[in-house]
N, CA, C and O atoms as a MOPAC input file, in Angstrom:
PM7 MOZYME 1SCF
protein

 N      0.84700 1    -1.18200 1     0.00000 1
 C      0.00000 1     0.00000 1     0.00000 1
 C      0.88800 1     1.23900 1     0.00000 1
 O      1.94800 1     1.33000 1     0.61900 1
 N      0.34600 1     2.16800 1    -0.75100 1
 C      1.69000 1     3.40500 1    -1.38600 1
 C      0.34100 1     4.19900 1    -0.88000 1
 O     -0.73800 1     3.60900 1    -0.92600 1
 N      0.47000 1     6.23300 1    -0.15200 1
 C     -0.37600 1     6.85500 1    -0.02800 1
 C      0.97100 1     7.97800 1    -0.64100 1
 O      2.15300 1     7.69500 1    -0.83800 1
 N      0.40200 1     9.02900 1    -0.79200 1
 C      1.15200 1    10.05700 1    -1.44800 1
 C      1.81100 1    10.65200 1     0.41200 1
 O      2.91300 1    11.08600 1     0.74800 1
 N      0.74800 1    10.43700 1     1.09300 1
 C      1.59000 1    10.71900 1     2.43200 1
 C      2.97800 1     9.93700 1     3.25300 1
 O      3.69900 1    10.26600 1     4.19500 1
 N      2.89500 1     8.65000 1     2.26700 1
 C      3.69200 1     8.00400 1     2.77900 1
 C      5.38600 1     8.45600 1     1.81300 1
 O      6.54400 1     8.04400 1     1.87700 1
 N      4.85200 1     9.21400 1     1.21400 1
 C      6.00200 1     9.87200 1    -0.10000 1
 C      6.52000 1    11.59400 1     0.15500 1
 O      7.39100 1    12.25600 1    -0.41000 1
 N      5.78900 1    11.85000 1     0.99300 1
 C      6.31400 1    13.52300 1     1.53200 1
 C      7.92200 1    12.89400 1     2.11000 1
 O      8.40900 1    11.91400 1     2.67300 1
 N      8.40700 1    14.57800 1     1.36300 1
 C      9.98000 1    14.32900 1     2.24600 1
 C     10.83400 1    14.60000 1     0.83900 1
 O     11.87700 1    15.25300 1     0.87900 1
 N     10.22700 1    13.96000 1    -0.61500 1
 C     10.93200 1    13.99500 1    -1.66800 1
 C      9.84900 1    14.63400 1    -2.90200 1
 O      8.62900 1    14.73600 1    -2.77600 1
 N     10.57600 1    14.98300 1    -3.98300 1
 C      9.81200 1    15.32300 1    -5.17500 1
 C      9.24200 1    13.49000 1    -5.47900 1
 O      9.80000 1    12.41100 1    -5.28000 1
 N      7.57800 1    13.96500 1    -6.16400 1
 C      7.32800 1    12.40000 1    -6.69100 1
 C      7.26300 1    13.27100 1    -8.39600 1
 O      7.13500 1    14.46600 1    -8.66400 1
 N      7.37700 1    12.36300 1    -9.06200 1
 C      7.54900 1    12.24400 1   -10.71000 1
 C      6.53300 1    11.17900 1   -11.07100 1
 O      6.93600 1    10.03900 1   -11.29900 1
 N      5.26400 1    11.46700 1   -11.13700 1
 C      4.12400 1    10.92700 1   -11.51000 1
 C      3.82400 1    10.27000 1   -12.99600 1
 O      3.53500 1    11.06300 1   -13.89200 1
 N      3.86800 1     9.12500 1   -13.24300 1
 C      3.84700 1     8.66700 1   -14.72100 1
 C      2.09400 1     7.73500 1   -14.88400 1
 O      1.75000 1     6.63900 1   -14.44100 1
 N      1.63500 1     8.35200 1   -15.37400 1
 C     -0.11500 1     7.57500 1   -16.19700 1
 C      0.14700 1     7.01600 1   -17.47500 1
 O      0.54300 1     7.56000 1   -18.50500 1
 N     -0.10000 1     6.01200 1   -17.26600 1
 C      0.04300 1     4.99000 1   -18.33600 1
 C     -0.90600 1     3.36700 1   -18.71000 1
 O     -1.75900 1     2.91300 1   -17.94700 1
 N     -0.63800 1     2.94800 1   -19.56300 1
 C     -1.12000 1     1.80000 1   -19.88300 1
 C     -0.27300 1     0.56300 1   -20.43800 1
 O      0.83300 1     0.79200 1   -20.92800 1
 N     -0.56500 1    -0.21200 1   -20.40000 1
 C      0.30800 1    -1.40500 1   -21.20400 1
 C     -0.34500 1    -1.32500 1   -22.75100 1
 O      0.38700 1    -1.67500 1   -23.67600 1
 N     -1.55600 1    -0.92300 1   -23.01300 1
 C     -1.84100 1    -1.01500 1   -24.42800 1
 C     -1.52500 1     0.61000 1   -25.05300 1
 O     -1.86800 1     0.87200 1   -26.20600 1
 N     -0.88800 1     1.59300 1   -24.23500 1
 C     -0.86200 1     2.61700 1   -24.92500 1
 C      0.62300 1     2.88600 1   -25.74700 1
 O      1.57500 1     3.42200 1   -25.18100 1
 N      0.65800 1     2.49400 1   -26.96100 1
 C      2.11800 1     2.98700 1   -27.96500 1
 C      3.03400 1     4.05900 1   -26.94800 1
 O      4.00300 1     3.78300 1   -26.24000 1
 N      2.30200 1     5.46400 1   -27.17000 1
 C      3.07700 1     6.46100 1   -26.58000 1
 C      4.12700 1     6.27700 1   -25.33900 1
 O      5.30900 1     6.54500 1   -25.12700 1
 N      3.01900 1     5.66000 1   -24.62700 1
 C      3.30200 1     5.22200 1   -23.06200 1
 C      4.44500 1     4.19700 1   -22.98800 1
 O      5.26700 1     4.30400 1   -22.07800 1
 N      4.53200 1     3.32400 1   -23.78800 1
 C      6.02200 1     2.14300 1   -23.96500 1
 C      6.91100 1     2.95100 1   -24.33900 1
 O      7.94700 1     2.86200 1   -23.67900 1
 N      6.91100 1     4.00000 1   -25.45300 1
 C      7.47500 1     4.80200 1   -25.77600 1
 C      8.51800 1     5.61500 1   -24.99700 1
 O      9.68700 1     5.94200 1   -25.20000 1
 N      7.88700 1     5.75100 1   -24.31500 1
 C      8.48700 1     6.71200 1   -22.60600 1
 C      9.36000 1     5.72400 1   -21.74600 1
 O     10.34600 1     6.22500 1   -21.20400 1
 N      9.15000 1     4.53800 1   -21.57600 1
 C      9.02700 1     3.79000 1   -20.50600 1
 C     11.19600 1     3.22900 1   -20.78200 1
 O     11.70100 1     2.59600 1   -19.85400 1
 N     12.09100 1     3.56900 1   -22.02600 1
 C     12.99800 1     3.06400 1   -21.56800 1
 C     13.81700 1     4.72600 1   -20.71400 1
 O     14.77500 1     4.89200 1   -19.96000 1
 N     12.54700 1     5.89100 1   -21.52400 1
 C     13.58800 1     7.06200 1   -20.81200 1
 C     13.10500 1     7.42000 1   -19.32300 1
 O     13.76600 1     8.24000 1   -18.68600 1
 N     12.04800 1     6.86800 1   -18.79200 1
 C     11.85400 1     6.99500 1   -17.68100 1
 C     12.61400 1     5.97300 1   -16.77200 1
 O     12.46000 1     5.92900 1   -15.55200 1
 N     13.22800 1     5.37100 1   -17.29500 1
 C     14.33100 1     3.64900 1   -16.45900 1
 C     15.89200 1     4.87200 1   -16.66900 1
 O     16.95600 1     4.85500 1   -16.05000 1
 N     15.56100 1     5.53500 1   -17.45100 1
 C     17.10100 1     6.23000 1   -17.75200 1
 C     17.22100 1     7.00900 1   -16.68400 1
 O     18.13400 1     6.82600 1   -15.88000 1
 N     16.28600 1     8.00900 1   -16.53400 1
 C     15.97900 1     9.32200 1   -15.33200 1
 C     15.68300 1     8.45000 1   -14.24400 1
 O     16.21600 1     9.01200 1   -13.28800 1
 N     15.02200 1     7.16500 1   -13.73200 1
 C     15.67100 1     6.62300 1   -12.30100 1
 C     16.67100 1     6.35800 1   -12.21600 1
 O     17.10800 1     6.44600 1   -11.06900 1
 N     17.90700 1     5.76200 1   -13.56800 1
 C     19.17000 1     5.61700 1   -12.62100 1
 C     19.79200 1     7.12300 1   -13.18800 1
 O     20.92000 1     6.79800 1   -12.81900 1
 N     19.92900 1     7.97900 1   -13.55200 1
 C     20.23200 1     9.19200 1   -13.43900 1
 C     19.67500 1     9.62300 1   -12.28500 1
 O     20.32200 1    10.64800 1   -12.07000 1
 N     18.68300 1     9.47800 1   -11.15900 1
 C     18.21600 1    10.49500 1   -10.42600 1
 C     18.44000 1     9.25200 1    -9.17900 1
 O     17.83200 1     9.28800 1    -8.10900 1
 N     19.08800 1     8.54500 1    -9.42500 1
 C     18.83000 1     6.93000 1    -8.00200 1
 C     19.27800 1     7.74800 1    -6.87700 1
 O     19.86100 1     8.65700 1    -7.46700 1
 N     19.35700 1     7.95600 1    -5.83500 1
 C     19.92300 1     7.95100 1    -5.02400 1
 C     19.50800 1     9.49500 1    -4.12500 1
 O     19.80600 1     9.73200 1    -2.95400 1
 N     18.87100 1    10.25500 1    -4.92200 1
 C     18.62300 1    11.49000 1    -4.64300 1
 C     16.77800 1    11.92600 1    -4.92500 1
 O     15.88400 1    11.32000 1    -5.51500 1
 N     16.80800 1    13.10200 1    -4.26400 1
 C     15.17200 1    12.95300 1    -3.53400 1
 C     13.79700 1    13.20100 1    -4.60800 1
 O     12.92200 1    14.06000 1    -4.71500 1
 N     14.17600 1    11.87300 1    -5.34400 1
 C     13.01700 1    12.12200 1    -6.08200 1
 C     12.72400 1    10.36200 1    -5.97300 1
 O     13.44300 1     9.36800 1    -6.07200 1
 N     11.26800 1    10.60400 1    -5.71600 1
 C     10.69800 1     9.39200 1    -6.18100 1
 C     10.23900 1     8.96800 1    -7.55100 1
 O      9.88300 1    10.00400 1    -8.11100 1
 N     10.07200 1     7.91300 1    -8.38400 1
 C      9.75500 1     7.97200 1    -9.45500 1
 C      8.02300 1     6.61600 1    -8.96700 1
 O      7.95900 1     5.78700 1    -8.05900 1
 N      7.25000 1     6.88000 1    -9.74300 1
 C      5.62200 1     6.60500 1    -9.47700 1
 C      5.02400 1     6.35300 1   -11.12800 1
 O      4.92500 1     7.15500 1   -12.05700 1
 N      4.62900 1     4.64500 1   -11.02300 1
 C      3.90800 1     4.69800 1   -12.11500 1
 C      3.06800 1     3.96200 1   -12.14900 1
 O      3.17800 1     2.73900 1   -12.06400 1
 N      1.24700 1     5.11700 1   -12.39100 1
 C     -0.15700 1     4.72800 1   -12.19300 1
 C     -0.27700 1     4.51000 1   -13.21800 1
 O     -0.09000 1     5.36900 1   -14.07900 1
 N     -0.82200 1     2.63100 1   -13.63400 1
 C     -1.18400 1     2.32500 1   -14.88200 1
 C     -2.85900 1     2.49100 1   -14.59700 1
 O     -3.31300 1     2.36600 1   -13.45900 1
 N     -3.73900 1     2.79600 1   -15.81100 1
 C     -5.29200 1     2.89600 1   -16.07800 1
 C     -5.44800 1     1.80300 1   -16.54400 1
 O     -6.47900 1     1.69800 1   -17.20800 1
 N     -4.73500 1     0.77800 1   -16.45500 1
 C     -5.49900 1    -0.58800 1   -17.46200 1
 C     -6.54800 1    -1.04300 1   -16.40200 1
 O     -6.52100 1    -0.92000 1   -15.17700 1
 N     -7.45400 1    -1.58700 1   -17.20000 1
 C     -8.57100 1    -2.46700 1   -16.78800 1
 C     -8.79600 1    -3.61200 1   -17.09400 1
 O     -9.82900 1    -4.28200 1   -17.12300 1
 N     -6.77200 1    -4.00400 1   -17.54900 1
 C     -6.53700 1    -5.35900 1   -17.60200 1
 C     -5.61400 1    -6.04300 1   -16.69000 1
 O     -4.74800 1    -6.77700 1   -17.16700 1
 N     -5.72600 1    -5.85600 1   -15.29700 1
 C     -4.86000 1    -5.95400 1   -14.44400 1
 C     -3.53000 1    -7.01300 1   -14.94200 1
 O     -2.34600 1    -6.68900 1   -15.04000 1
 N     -4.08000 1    -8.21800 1   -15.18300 1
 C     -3.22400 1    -9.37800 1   -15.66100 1
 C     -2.01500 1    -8.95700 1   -16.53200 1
 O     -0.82900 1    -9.23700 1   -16.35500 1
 N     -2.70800 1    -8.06200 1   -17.72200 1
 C     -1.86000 1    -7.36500 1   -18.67500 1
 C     -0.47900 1    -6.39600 1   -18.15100 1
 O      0.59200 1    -6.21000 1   -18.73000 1
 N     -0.91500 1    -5.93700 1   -16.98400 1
 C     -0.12800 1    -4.48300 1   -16.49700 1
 C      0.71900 1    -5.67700 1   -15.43100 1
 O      1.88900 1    -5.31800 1   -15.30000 1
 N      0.47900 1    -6.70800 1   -14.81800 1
 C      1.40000 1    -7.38700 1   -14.02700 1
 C      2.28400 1    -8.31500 1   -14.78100 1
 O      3.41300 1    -8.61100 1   -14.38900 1
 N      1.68900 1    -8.81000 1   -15.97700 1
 C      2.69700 1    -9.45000 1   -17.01200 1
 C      4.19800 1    -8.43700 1   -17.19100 1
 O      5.40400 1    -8.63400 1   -17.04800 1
 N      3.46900 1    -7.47600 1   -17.51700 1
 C      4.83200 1    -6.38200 1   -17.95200 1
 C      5.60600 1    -5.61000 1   -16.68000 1
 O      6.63100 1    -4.94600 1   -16.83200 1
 N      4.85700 1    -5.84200 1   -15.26600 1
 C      5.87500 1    -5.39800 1   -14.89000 1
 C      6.61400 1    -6.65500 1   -14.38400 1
 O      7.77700 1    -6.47700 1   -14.02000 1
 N      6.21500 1    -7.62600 1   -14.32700 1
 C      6.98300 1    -9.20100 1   -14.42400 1
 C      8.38000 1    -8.86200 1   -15.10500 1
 O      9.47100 1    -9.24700 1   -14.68400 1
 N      8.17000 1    -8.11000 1   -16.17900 1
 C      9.31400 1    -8.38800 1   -16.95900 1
 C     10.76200 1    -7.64700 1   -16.51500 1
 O     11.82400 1    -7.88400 1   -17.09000 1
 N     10.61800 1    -6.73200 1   -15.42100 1
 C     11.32500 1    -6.32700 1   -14.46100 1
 C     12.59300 1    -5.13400 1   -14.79900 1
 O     13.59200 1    -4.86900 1   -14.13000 1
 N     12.06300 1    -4.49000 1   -16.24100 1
 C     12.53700 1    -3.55600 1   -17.17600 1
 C     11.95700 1    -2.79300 1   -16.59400 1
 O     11.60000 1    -2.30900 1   -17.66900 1
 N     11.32600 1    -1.96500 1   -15.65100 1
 C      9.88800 1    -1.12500 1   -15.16300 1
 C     10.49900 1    -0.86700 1   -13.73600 1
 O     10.20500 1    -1.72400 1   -12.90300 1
 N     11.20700 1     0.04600 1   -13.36100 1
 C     11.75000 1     0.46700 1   -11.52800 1
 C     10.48300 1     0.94600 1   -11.34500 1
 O      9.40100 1     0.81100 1   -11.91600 1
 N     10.99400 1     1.67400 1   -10.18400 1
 C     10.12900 1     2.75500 1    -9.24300 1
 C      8.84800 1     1.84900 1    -8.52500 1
 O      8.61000 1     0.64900 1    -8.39300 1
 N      8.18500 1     3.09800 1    -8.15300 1
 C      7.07100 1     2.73900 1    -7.20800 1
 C      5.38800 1     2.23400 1    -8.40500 1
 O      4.52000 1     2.92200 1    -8.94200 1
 N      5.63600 1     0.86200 1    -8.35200 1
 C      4.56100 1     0.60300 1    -9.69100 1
 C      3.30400 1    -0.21200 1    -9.43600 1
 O      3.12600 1    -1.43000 1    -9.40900 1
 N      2.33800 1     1.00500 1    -9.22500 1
 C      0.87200 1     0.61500 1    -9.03600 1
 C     -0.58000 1     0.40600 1   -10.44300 1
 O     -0.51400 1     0.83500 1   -11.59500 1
 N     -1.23100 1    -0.02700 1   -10.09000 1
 C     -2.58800 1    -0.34800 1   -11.09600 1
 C     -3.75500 1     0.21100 1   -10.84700 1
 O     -4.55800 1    -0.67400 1   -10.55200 1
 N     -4.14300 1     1.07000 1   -10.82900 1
 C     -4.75900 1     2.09100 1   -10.62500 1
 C     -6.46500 1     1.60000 1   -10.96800 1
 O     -7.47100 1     1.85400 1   -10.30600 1
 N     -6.33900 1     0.87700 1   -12.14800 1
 C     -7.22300 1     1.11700 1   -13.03200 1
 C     -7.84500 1     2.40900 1   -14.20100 1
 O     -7.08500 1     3.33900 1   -14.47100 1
 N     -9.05600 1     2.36300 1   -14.74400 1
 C     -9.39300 1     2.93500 1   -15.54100 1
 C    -10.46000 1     4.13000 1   -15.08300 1
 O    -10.56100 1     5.23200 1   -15.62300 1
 N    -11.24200 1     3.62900 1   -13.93700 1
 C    -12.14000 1     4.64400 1   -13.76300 1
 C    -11.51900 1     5.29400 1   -11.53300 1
 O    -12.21100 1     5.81800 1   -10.66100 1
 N    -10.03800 1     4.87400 1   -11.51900 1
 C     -9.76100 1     5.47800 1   -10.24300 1
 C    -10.02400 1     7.17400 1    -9.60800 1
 O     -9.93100 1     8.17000 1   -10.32500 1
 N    -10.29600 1     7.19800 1    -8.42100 1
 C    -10.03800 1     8.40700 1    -7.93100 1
 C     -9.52400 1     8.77000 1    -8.32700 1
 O    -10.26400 1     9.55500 1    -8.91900 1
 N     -8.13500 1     9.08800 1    -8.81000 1
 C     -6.83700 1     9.69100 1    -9.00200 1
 C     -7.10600 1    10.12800 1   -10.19500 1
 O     -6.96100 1    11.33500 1   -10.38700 1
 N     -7.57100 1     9.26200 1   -11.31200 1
 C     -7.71500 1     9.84200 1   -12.92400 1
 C     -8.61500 1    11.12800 1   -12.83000 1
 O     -8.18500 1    12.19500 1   -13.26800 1
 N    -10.25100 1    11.00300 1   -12.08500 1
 C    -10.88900 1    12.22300 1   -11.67200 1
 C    -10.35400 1    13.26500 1   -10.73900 1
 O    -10.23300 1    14.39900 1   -11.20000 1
 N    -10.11700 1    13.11200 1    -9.86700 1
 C     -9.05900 1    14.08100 1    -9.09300 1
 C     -8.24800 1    15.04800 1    -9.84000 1
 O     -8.31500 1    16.27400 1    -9.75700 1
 N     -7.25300 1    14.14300 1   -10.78900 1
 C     -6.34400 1    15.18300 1   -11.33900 1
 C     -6.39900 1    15.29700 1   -12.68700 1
 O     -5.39200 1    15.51400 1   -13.36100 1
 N     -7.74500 1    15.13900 1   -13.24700 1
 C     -8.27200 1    15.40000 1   -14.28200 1
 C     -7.22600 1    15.16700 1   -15.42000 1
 O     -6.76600 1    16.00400 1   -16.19600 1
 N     -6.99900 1    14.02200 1   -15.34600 1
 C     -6.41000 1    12.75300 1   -16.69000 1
 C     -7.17900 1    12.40300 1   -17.47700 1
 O     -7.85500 1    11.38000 1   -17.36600 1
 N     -7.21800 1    13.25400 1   -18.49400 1
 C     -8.14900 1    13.00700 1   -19.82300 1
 C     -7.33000 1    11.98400 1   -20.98000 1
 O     -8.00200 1    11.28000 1   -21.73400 1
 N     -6.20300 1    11.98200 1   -21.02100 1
 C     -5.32900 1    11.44000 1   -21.65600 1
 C     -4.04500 1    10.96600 1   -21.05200 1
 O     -3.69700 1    11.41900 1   -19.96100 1
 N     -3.16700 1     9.90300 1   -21.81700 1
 C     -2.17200 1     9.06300 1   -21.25900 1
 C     -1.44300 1     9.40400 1   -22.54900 1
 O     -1.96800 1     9.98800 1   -23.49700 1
 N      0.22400 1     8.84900 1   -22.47600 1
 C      0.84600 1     9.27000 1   -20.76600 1
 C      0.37500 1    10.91800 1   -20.65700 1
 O      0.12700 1    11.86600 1   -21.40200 1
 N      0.42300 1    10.61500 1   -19.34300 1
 C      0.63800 1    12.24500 1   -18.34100 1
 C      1.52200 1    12.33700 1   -17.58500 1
 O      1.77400 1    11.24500 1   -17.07800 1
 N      2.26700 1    13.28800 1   -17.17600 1
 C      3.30900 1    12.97500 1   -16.37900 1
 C      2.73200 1    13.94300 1   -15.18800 1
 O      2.02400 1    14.85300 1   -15.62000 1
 N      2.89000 1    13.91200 1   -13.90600 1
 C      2.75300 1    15.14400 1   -12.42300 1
 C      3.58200 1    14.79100 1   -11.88500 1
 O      3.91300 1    13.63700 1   -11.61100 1
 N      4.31500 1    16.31600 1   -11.51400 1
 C      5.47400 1    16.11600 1   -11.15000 1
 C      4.54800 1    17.01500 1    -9.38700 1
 O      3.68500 1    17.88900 1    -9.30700 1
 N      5.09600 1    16.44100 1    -8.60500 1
 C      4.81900 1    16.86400 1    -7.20000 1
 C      6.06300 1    17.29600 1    -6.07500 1
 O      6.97900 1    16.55500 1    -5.71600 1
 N      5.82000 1    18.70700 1    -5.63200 1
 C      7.10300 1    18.60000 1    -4.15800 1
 C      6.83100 1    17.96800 1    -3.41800 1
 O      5.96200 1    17.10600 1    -3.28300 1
 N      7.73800 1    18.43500 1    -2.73200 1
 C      8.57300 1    17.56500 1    -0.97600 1
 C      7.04400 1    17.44300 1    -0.12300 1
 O      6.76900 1    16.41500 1     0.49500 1
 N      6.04600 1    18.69700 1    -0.18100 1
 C      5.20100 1    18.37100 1     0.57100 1
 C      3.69700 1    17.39800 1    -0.04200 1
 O      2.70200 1    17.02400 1     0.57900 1
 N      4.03900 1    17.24800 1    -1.31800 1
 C      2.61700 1    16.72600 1    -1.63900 1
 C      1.89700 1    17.62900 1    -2.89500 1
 O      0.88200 1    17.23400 1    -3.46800 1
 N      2.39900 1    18.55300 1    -3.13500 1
 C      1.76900 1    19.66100 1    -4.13200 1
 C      2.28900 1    19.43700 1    -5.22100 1
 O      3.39400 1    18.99900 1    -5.54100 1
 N      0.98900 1    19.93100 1    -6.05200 1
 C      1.49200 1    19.88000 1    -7.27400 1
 C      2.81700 1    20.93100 1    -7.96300 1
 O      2.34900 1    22.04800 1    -7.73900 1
 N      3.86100 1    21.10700 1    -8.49700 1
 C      4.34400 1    21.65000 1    -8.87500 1
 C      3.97900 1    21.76700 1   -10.86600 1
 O      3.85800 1    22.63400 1   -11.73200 1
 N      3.95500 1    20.88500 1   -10.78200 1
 C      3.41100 1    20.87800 1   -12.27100 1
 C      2.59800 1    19.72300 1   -12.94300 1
 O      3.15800 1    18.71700 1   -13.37800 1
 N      1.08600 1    19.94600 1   -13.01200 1
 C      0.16100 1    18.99300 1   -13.41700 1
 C      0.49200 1    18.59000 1   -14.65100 1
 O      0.37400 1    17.36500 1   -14.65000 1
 N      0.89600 1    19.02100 1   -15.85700 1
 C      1.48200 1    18.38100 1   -17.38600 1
 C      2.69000 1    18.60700 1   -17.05700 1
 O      3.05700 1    19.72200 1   -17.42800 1
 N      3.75500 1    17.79300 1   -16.31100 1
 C      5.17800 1    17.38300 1   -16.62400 1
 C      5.84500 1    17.44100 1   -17.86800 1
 O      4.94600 1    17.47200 1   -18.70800 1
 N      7.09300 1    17.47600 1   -18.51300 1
 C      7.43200 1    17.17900 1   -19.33500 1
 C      7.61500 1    15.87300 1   -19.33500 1
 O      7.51900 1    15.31500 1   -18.24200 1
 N      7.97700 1    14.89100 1   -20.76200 1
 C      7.71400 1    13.62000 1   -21.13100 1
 C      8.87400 1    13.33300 1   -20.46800 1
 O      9.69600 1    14.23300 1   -20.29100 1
 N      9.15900 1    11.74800 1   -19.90200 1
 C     11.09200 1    11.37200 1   -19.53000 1
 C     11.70000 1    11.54600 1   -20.86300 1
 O     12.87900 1    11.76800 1   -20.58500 1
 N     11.60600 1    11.57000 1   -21.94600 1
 C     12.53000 1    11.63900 1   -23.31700 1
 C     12.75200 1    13.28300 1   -23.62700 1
 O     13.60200 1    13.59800 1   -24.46000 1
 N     11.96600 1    14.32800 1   -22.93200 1
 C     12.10800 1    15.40400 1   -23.07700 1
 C     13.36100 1    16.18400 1   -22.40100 1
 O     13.41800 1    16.35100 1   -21.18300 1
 N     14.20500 1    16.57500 1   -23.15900 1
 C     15.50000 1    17.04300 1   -22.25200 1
 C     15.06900 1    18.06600 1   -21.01100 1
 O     15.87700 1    18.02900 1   -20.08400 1
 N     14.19100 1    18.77600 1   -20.86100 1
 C     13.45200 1    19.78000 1   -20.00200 1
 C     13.20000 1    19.32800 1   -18.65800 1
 O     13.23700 1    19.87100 1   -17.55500 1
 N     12.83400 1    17.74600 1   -19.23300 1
 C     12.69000 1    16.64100 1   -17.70400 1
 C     13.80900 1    16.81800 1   -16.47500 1
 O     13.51400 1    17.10400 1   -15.31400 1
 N     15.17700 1    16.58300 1   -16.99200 1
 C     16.01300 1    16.86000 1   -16.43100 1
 C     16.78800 1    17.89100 1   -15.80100 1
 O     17.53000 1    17.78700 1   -14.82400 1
 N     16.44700 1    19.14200 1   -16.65800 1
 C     16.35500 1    20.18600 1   -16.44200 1
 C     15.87600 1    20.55800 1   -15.21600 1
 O     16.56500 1    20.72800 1   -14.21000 1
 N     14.53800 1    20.70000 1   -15.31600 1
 C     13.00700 1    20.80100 1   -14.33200 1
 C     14.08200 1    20.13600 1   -13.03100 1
 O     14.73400 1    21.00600 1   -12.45300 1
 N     14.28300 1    18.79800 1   -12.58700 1
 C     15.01000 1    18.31100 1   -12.29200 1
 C     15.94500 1    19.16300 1   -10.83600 1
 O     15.83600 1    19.52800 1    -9.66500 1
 N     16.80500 1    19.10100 1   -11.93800 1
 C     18.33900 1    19.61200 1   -11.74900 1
 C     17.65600 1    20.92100 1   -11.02900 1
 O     17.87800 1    21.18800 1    -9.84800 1
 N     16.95500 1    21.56500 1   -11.71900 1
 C     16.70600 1    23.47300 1   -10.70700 1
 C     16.01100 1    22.75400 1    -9.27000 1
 O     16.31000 1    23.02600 1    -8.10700 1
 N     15.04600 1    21.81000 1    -9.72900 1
 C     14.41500 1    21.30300 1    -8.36700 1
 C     15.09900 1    21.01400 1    -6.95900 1
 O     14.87400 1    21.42600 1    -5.82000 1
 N     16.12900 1    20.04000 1    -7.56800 1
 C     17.13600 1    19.71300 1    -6.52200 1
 C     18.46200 1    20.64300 1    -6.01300 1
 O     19.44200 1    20.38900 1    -5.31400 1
 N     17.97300 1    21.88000 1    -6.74300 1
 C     19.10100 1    22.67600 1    -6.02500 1
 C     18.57900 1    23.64900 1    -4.93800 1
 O     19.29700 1    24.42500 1    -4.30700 1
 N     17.34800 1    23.52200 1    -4.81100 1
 C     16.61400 1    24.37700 1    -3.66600 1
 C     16.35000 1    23.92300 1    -2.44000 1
 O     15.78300 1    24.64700 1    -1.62200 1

């Protein structure tokens, strides 16, 4: 059991996704890049899949190519209404206390990611 309260203390890096979404695989070897670029330092990395094929989303993270903190959310969760996820991927990037810092993140393949990043962790 993961609560966003149990994650105060560090930036979280919020990833929405699916196992059937192209885009979303797409992302998924530069977001493995930016956890071991960022390992060790105060960012968590978080990834809420919407499938409503649970089996599907545990096959792939079976395959053990997939770090971070990796939950199944489903398709019709709190969280998708809450933070008004009309579309996948989405990225939310959140501070130390829980807030949003930025509801559309840049993509992990976006050099800006790191960027964003880097100013974050110097404050």
């Amino acid at each position: 059991m993961v609560s966003l309260e149990s994650l105060k203390g560090k930036y979280v890096y919020i990833d929405v996704w699916a196992t059937w979404c192209g885009p979303c695989r797409g992302e998924l070897p530069y977001m493995t890049k930016l956890e071991e670029q960022y390992a060790g330092k105060d960012i968590h990395f978080v990834g809420l899949s919407c499938d409503s094929n649970k089996s599907a989303w545990e096959k792939r993270i079976q395959k053990g190519d997939i770090k971070g903190i990796q939950l199944c959310i489903g398709p019709n969760s709190d969280f998708m209404q809450k933070y008004l996820v009309k579309g996948i991927p989405r990225f939310i990037l959140l501070d130390r206390e829980g807030k949003i810092v930025n509801a559309n993140a840049p993509r992990p393949s976006d050099p800006k990611t790191s960027q964003l990043f880097e100013q974050l962790l110097e404050k």
